[in-house]
GROMACS .gro file of C-alpha atoms in nm:
model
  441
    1UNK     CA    1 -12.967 -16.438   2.646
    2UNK     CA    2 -13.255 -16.704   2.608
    3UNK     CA    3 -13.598 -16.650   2.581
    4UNK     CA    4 -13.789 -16.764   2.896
    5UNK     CA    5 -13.991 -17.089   2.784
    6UNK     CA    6 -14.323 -17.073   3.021
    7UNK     CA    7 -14.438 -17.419   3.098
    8UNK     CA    8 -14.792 -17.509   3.167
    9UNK     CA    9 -14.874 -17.466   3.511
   10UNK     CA   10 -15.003 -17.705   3.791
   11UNK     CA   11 -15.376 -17.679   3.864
   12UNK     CA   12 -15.526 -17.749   4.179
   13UNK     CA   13 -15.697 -18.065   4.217
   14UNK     CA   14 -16.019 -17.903   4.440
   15UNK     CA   15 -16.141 -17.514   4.345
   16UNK     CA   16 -16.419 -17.420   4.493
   17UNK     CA   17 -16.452 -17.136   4.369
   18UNK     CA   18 -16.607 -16.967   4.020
   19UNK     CA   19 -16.427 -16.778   3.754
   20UNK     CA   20 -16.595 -16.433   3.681
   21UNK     CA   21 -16.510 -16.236   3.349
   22UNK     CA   22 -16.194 -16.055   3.456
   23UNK     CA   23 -16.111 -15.674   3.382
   24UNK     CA   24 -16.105 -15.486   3.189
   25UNK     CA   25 -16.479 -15.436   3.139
   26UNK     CA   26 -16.713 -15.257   2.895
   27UNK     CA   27 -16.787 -14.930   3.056
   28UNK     CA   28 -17.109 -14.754   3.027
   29UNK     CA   29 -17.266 -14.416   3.163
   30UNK     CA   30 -17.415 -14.581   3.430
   31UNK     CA   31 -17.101 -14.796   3.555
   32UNK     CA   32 -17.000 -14.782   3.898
   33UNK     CA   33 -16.620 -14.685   3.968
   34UNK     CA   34 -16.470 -14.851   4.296
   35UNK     CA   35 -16.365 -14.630   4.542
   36UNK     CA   36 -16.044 -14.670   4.810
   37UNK     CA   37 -15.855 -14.432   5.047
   38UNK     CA   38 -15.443 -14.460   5.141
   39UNK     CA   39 -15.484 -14.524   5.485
   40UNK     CA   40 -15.092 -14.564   5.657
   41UNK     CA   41 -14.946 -14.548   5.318
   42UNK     CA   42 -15.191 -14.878   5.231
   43UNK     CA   43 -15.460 -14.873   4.993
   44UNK     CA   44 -15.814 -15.005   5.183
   45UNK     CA   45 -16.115 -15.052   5.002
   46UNK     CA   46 -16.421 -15.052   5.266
   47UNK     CA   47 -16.708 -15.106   5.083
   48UNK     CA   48 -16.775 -15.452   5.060
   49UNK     CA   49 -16.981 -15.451   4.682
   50UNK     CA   50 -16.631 -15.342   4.559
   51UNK     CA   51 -16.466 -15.542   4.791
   52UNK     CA   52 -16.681 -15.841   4.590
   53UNK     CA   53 -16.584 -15.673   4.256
   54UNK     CA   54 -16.221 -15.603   4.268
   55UNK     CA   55 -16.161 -15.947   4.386
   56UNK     CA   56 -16.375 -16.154   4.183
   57UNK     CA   57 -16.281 -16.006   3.823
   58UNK     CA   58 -15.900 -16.039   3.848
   59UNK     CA   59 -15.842 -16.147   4.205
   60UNK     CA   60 -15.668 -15.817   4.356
   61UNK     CA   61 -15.593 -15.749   4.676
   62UNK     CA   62 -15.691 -15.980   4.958
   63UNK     CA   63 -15.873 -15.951   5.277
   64UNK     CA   64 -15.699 -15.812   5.608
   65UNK     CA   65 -15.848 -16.086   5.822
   66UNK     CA   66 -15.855 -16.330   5.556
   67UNK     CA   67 -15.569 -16.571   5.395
   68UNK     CA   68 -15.701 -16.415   5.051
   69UNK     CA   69 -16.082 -16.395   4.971
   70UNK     CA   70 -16.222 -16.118   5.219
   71UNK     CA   71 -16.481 -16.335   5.381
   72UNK     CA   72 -16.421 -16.292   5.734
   73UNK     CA   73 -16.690 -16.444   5.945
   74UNK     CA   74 -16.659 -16.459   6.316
   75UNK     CA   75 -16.867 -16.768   6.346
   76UNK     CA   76 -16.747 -17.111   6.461
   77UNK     CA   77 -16.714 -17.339   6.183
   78UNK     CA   78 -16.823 -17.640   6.425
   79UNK     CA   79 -17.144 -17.442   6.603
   80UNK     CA   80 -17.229 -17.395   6.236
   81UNK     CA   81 -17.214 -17.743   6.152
   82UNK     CA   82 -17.418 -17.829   6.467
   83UNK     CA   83 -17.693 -17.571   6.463
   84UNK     CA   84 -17.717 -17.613   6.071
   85UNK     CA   85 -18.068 -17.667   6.091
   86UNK     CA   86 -18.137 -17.361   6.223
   87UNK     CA   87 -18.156 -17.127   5.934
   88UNK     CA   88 -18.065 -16.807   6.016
   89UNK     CA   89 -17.876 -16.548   5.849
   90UNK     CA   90 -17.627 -16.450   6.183
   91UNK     CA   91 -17.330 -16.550   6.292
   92UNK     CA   92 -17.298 -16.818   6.571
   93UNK     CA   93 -17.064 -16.829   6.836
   94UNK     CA   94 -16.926 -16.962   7.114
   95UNK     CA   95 -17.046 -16.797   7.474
   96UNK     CA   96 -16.625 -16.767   7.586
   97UNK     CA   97 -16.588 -16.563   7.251
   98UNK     CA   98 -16.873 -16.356   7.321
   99UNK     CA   99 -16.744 -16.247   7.615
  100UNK     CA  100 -16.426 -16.185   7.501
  101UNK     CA  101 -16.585 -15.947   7.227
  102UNK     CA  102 -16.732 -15.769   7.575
  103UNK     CA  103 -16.426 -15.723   7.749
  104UNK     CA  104 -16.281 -15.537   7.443
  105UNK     CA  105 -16.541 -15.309   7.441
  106UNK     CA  106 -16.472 -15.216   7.815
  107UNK     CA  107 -16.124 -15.213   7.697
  108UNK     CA  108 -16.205 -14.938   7.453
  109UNK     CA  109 -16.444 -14.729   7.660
  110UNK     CA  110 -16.215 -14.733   7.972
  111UNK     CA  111 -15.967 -14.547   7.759
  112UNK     CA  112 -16.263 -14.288   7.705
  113UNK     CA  113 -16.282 -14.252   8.073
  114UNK     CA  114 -16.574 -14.439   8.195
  115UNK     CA  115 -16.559 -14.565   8.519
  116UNK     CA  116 -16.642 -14.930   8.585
  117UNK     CA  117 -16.927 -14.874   8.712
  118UNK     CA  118 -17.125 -14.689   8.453
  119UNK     CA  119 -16.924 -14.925   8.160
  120UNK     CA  120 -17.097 -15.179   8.318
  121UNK     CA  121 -17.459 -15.051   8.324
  122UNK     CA  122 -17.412 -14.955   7.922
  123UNK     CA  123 -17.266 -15.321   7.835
  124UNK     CA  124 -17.525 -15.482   8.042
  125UNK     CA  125 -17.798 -15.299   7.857
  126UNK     CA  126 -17.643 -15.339   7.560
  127UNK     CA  127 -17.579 -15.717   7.566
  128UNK     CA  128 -17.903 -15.882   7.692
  129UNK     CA  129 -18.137 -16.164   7.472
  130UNK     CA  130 -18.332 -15.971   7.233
  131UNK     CA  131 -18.679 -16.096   7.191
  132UNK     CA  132 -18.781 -16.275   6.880
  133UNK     CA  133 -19.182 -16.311   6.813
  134UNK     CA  134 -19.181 -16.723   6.805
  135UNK     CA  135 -19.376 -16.745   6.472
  136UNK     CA  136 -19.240 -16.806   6.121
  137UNK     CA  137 -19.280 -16.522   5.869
  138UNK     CA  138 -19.205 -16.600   5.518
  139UNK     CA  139 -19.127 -16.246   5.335
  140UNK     CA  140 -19.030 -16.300   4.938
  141UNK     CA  141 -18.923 -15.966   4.923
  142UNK     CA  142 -18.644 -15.943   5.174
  143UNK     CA  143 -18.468 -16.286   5.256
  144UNK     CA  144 -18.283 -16.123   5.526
  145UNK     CA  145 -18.556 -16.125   5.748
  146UNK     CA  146 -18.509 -16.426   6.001
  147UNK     CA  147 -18.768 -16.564   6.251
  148UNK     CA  148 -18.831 -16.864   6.463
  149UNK     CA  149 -19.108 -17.093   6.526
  150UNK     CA  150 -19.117 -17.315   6.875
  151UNK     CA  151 -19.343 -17.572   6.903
  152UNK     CA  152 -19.472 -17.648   7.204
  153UNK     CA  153 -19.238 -17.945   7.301
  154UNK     CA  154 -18.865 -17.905   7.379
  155UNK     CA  155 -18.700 -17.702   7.077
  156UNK     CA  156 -18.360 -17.736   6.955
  157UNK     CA  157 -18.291 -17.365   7.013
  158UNK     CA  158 -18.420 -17.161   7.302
  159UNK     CA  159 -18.421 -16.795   7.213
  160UNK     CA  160 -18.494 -16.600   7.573
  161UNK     CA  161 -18.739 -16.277   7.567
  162UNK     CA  162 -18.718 -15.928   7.638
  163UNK     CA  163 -18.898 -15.610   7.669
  164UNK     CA  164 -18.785 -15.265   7.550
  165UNK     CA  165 -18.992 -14.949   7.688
  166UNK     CA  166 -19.294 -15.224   7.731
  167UNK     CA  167 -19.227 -15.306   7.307
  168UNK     CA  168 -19.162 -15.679   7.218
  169UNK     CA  169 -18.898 -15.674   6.936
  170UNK     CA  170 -19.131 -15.915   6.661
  171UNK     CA  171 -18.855 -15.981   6.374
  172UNK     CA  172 -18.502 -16.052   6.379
  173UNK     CA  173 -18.269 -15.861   6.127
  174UNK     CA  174 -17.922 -15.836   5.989
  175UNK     CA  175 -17.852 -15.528   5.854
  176UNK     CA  176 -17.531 -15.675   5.780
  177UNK     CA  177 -17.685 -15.855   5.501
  178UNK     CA  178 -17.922 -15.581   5.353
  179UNK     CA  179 -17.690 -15.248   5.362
  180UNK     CA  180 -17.382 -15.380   5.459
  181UNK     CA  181 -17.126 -15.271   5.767
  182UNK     CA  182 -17.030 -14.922   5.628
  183UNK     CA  183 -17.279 -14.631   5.555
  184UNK     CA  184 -17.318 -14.434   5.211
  185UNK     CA  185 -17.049 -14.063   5.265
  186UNK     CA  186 -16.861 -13.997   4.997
  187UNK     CA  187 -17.023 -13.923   4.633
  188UNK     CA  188 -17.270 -14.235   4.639
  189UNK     CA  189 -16.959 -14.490   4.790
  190UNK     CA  190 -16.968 -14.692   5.123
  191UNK     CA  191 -16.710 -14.560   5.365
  192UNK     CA  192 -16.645 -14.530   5.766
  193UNK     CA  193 -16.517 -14.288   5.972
  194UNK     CA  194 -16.581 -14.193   6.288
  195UNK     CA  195 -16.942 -14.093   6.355
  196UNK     CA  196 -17.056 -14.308   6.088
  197UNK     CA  197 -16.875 -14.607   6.280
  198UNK     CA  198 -17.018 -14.473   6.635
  199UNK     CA  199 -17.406 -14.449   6.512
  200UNK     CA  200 -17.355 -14.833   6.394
  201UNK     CA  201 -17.232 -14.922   6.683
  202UNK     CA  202 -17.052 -14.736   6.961
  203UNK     CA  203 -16.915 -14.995   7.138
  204UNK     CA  204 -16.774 -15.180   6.829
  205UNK     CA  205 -16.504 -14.946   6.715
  206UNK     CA  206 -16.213 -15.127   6.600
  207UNK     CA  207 -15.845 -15.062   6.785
  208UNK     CA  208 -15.673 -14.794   6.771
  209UNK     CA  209 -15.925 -14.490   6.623
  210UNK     CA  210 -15.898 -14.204   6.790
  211UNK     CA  211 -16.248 -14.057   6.988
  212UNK     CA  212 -16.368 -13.794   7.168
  213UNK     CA  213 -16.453 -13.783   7.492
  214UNK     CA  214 -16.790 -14.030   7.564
  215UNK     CA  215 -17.055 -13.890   7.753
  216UNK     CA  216 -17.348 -14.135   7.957
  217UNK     CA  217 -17.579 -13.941   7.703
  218UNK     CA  218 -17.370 -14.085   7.387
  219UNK     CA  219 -17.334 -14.434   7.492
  220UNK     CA  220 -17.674 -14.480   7.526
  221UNK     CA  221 -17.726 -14.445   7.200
  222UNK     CA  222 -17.636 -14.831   7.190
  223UNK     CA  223 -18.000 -14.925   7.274
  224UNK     CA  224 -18.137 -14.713   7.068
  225UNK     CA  225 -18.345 -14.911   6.812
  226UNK     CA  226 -18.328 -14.662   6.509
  227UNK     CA  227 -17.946 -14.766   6.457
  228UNK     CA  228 -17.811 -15.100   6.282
  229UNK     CA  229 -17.622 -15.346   6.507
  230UNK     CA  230 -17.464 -15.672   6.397
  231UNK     CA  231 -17.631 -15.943   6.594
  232UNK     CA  232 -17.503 -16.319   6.669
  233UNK     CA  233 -17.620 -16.608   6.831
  234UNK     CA  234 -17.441 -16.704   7.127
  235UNK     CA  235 -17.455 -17.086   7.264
  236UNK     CA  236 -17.473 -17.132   7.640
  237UNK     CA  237 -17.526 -17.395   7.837
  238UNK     CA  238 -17.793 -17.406   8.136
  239UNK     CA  239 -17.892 -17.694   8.378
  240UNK     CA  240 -18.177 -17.886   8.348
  241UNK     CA  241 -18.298 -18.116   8.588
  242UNK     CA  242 -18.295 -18.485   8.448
  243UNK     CA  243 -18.549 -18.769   8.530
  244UNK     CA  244 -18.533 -18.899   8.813
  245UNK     CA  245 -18.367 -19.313   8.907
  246UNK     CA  246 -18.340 -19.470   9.223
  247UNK     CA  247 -17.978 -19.419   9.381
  248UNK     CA  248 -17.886 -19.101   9.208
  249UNK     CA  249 -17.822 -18.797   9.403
  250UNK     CA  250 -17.929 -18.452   9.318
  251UNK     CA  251 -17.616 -18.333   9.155
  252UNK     CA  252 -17.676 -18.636   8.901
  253UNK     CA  253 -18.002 -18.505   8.809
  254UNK     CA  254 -17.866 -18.176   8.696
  255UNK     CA  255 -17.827 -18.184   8.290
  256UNK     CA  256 -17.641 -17.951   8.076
  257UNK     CA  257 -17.885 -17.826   7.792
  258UNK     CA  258 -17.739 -17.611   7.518
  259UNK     CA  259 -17.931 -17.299   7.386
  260UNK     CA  260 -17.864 -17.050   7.134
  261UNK     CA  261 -17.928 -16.679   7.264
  262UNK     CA  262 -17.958 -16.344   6.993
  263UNK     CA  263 -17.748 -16.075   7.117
  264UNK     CA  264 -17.592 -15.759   7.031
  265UNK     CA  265 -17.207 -15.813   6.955
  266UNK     CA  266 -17.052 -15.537   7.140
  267UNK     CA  267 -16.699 -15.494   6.945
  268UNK     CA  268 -16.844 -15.564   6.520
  269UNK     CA  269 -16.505 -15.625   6.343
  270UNK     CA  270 -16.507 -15.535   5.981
  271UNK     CA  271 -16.330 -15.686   5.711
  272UNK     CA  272 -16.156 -15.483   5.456
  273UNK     CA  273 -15.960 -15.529   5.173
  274UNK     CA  274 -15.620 -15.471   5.130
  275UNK     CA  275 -15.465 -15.362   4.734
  276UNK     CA  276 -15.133 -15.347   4.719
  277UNK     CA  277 -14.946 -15.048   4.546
  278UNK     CA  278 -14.879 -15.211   4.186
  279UNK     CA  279 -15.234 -15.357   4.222
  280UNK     CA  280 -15.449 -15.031   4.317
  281UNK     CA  281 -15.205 -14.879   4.076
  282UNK     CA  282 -15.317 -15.072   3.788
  283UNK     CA  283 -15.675 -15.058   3.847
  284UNK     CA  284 -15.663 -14.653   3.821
  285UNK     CA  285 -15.405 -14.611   3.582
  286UNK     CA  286 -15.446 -14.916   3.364
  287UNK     CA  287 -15.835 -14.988   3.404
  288UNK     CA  288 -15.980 -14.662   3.447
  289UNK     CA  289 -16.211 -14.859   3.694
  290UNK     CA  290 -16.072 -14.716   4.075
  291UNK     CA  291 -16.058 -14.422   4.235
  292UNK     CA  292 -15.801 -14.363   4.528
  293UNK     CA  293 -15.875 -14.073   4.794
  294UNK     CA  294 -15.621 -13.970   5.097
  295UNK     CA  295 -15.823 -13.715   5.334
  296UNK     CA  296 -16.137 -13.751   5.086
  297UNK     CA  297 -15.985 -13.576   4.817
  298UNK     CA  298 -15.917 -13.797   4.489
  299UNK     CA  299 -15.589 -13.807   4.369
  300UNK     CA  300 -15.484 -13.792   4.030
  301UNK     CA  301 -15.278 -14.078   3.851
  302UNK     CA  302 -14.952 -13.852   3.859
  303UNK     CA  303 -15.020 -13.766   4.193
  304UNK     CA  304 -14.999 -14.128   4.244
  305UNK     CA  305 -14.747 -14.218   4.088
  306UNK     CA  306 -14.531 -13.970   4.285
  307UNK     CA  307 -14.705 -14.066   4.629
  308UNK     CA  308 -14.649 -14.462   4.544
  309UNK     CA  309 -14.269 -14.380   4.474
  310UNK     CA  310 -14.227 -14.175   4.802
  311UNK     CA  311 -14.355 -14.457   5.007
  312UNK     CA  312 -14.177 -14.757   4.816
  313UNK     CA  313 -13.872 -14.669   4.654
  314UNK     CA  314 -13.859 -14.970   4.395
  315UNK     CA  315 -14.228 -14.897   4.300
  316UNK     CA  316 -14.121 -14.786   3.953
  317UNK     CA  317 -13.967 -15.095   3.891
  318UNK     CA  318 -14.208 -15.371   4.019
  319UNK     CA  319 -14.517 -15.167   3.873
  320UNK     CA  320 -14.355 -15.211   3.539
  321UNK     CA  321 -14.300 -15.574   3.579
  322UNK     CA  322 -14.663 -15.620   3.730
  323UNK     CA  323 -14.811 -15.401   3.464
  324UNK     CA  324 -14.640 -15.630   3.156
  325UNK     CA  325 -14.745 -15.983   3.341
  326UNK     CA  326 -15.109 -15.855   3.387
  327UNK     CA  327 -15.113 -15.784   3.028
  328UNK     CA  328 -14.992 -16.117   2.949
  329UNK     CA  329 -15.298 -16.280   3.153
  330UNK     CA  330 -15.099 -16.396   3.470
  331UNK     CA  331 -15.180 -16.320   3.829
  332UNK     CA  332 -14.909 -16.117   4.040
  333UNK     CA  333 -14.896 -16.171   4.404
  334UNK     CA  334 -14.667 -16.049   4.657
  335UNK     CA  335 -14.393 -16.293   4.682
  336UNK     CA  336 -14.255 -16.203   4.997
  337UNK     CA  337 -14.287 -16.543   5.175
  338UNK     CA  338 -14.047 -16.687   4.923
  339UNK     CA  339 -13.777 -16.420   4.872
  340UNK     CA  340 -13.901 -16.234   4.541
  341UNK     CA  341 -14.144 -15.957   4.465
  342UNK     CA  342 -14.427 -16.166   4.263
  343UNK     CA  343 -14.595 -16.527   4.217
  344UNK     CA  344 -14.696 -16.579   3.876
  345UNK     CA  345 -15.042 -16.740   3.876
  346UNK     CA  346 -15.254 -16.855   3.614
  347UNK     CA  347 -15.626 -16.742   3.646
  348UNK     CA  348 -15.611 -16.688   3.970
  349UNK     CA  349 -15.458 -16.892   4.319
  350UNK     CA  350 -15.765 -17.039   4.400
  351UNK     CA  351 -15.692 -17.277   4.022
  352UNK     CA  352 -15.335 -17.296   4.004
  353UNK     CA  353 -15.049 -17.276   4.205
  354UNK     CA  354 -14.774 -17.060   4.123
  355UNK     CA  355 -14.601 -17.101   3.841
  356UNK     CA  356 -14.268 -16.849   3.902
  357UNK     CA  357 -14.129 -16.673   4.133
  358UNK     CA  358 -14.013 -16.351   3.991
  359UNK     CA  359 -13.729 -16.108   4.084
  360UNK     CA  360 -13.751 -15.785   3.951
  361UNK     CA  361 -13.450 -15.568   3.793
  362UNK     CA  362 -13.365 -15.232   3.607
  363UNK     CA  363 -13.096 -15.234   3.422
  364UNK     CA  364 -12.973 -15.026   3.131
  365UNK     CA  365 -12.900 -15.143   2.743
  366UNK     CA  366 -12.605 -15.327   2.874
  367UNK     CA  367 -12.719 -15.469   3.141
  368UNK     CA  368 -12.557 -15.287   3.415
  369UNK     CA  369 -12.688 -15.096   3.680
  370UNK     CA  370 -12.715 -15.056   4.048
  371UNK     CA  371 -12.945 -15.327   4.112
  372UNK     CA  372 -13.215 -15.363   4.383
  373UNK     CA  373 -13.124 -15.718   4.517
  374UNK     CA  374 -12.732 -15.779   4.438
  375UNK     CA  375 -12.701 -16.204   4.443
  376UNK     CA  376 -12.416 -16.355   4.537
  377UNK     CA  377 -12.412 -16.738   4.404
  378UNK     CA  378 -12.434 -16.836   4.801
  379UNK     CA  379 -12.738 -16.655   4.809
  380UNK     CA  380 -12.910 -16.716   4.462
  381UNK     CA  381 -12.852 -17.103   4.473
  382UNK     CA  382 -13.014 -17.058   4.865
  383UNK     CA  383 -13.359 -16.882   4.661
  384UNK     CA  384 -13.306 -17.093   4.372
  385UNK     CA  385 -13.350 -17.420   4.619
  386UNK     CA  386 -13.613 -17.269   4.789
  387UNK     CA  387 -13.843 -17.209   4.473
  388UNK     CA  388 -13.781 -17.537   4.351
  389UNK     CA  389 -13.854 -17.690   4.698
  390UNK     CA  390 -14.233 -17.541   4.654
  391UNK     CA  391 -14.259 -17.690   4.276
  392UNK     CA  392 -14.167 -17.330   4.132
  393UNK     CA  393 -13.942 -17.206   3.867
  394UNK     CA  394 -13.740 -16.867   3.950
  395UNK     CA  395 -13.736 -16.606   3.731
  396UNK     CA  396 -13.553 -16.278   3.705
  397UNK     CA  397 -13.722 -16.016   3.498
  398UNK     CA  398 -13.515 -15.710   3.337
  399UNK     CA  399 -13.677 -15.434   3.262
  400UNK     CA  400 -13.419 -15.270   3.048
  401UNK     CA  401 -13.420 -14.885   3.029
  402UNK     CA  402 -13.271 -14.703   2.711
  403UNK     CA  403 -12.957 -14.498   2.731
  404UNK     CA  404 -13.082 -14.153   2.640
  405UNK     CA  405 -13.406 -14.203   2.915
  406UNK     CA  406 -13.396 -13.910   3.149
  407UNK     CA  407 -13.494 -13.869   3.488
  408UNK     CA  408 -13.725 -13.637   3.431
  409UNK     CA  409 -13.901 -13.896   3.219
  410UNK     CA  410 -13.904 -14.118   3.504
  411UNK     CA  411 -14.165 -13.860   3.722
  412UNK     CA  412 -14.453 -14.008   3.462
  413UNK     CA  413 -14.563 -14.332   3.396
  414UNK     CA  414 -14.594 -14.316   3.016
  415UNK     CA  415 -14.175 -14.365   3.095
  416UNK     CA  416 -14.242 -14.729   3.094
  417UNK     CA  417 -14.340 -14.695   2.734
  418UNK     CA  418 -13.972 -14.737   2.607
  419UNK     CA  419 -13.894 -15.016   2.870
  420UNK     CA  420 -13.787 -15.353   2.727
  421UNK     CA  421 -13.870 -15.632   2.873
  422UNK     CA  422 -13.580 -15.951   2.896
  423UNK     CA  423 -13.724 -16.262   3.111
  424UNK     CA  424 -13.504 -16.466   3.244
  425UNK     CA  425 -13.554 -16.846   3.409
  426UNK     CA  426 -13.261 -16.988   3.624
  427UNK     CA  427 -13.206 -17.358   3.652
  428UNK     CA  428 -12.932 -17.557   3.868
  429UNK     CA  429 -12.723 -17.701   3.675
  430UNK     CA  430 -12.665 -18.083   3.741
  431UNK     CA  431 -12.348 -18.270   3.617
  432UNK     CA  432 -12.504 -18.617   3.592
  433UNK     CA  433 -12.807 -18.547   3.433
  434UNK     CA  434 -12.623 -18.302   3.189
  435UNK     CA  435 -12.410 -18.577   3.055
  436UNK     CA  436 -12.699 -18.870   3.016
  437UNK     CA  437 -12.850 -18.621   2.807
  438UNK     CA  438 -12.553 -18.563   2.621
  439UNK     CA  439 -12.488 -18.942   2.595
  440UNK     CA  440 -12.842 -18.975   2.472
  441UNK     CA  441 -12.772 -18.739   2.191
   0.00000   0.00000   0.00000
């Protein structure tokens, strides 16, 4: 069987993006271990400074809301672009997704029982203008601290006032910026659960948690001003009247004005990222550099491994295969959306596209075995087309086990040890360019 020739691979003619020293790192006293929890047999990370780290130095995992990076950002692209030069550190949106945001909040707290009425009264509360003292404040310390200064002509943005228990609210903050969405729980890491996501913000829990009964007394805790809330600036429209011409009526002197308004966002969605098993497996087992909790109690590496093999059967296999491409300086990715188990990157997606598409097989010494993903040549030259269609090369990777390996030895993950490796690239063979070649020879 032929050695697999790996050719260069394609890089991508705009990156926008910076390569950070991959793991492993150096590892000192003092260095911080990510933390994650198996949440429905998936591995989350929540805290968005590992979040930054796992995905930077090695690219793993991506972001549940995002195509990969986790930068979810509920702002409009195009009210950023218009309101650029307002510089402030919130989120702008549109007044229609606003309110949208509100009626999944009442969503949420009519299945706590609140009646319409009193659901009403909280959101109302809840969702008026803030006040913002119209003077700028430049703070070197804290950059995070945003404020406004209107002259007295017409300014671009009107930001409307108001009062809270006769107290003008003088600075506008985003806590999102400064401490993050998630508060400090478990040994020194950011996680969220349940009262942790309610003092935040009560009327932004995300679908489907599970709560207790809400009492009037609770949700008012929404106003209170001791808690962090993620605030945005909402564009609406008002009318204005216009100056005044001979022959216009007074509908035509009516004139839509735009005008950004700070609110509270009543549902806060939070971005998370998403390992998968091979990947969060790695990073404890490999890296020494993660730390994986289910019901915040840490799990050890053999615990793992048996957990990961419960809840996908060909883990075994496709860790192995991930485990010996990492180590050979590629990227794995899931390669679901073309058929296989990985894409082979090089650095990272956001440089290169994918180089192979790899299919993943244990066999024993002679190549025999009851594989995972039996081909017929219907199917395999259907995949094969497919990769090549997307500028790929398709790749079978055996991972070949020795005769005398137990099963016992199999319940560890030092088993993959005595695995041999055989890569294999698959080509369609064409008559007419086989013979020029020939002829050329």
């Amino acid at each position: 069987m032929a050695e697999a020739v790996f050719h260069p691979p394609r890089r991508k003619r705009r990156v926008y993006e910076s390569y950070d020293s991959p793991f492993p790192v150096v590892f000192s006293k003092d260095c911080k271990i990510c933390q994650a929890e198996i949440i429905n047999n998936n591995v989350i990370v929540k805290n968005p400074e590992d979040m930054e780290q796992l995905y930077s130095k090695g690219f793993f995992g991506k972001g549940v809301l995002s195509r990969s990076r986790p930068e979810y950002s509920i702002s409009d692209p195009a009210l950023v672009t218009k309101w650029q030069d307002i510089r402030l550190n919130l989120p702008i949106i549109s007044f229609k997704k606003y309110q949208c945001h509100v009626e999944w909040a009442k969503s949420l707290m009519r299945a706590e029982g609140l009646d319409d009425n009193t659901i009403d009264t909280i959101l109302l509360n809840y969702t008026e203008p803030l006040n913002l003292k119209q003077e700028a404040v430049q703070n070197s310390q804290d950059e995070n601290i945003s404020e406004m200064e209107t002259s007295g002509g017409e300014p671009k943005s009107v930001l409307t006032s108001l009062e809270t228990n006769g107290e003008k609210v003088a600075t506008l903050y985003d806590p999102l910026a400064s401490c993050g969405a998630f508060e400090s729980n478990l040994t020194g890491s950011a996680t969220v659960d349940k009262t942790d996501l309610e003092k935040q913000c009560p009327l932004a829990t995300r679908p489907g948690w599970q709560q207790d009964s809400c009492t009037e007394q609770e949700s008012s805790l929404s106003i209170n001003k001791e808690y962090n809330h993620e605030y945005v600036l909402v564009e609406e429209e008002e009318l204005n009247p216009g100056p005044e011409e001979d022959g216009e009526s007074e509908k035509s002197l009516l004139k839509r004005k735009e005008k950004l308004i700070c609110r509270r966002n009543a549902f806060t969605i939070f971005e998370y990222l998403q390992l998968s098993l091979e990947e969060a497996f790695f990073l404890v087992y490999a890296l020494g550099c993660l730390s994986i909790y289910y019901n915040e109690v840490p799990l050890s590496i053999l615990k793992l491994w048996e957990v990961f093999s419960e809840a996908q059967p060909n883990f075994k296999a496709t860790y192995m295969a991930y485990h010996y491409f990492r180590s050979k300086g590629w990227v794995p990715k899931v390669g679901v959306k073309y058929g296989t188990d990985f894409l082979l990157y090089r650095k990272g997606p956001p440089f290169y596209h994918a180089s192979y598409s790899v299919i993943v097989e244990l066999v024993d010494d002679n190549f025999e075995g009851s594989l995972r993903r039996p081909l017929s040549w219907k199917s395999l030259s259907g995949l094969n087309r497919t990769t090549a269609n997307v500028s790929k090369e398709l790749m079978v990777c055996y991972l070949i086990k020795p005769s005398d390996m137990t099963e016992e030895e199999m319940f560890s993950p030092e088993c993959f040890r005595r695995i041999k490796v055989q890569e294999l690239i698959l080509n369609r063979w064409v008559a007419s360019s086989e013979r020029s070649e020939q002829e050329e020879l």
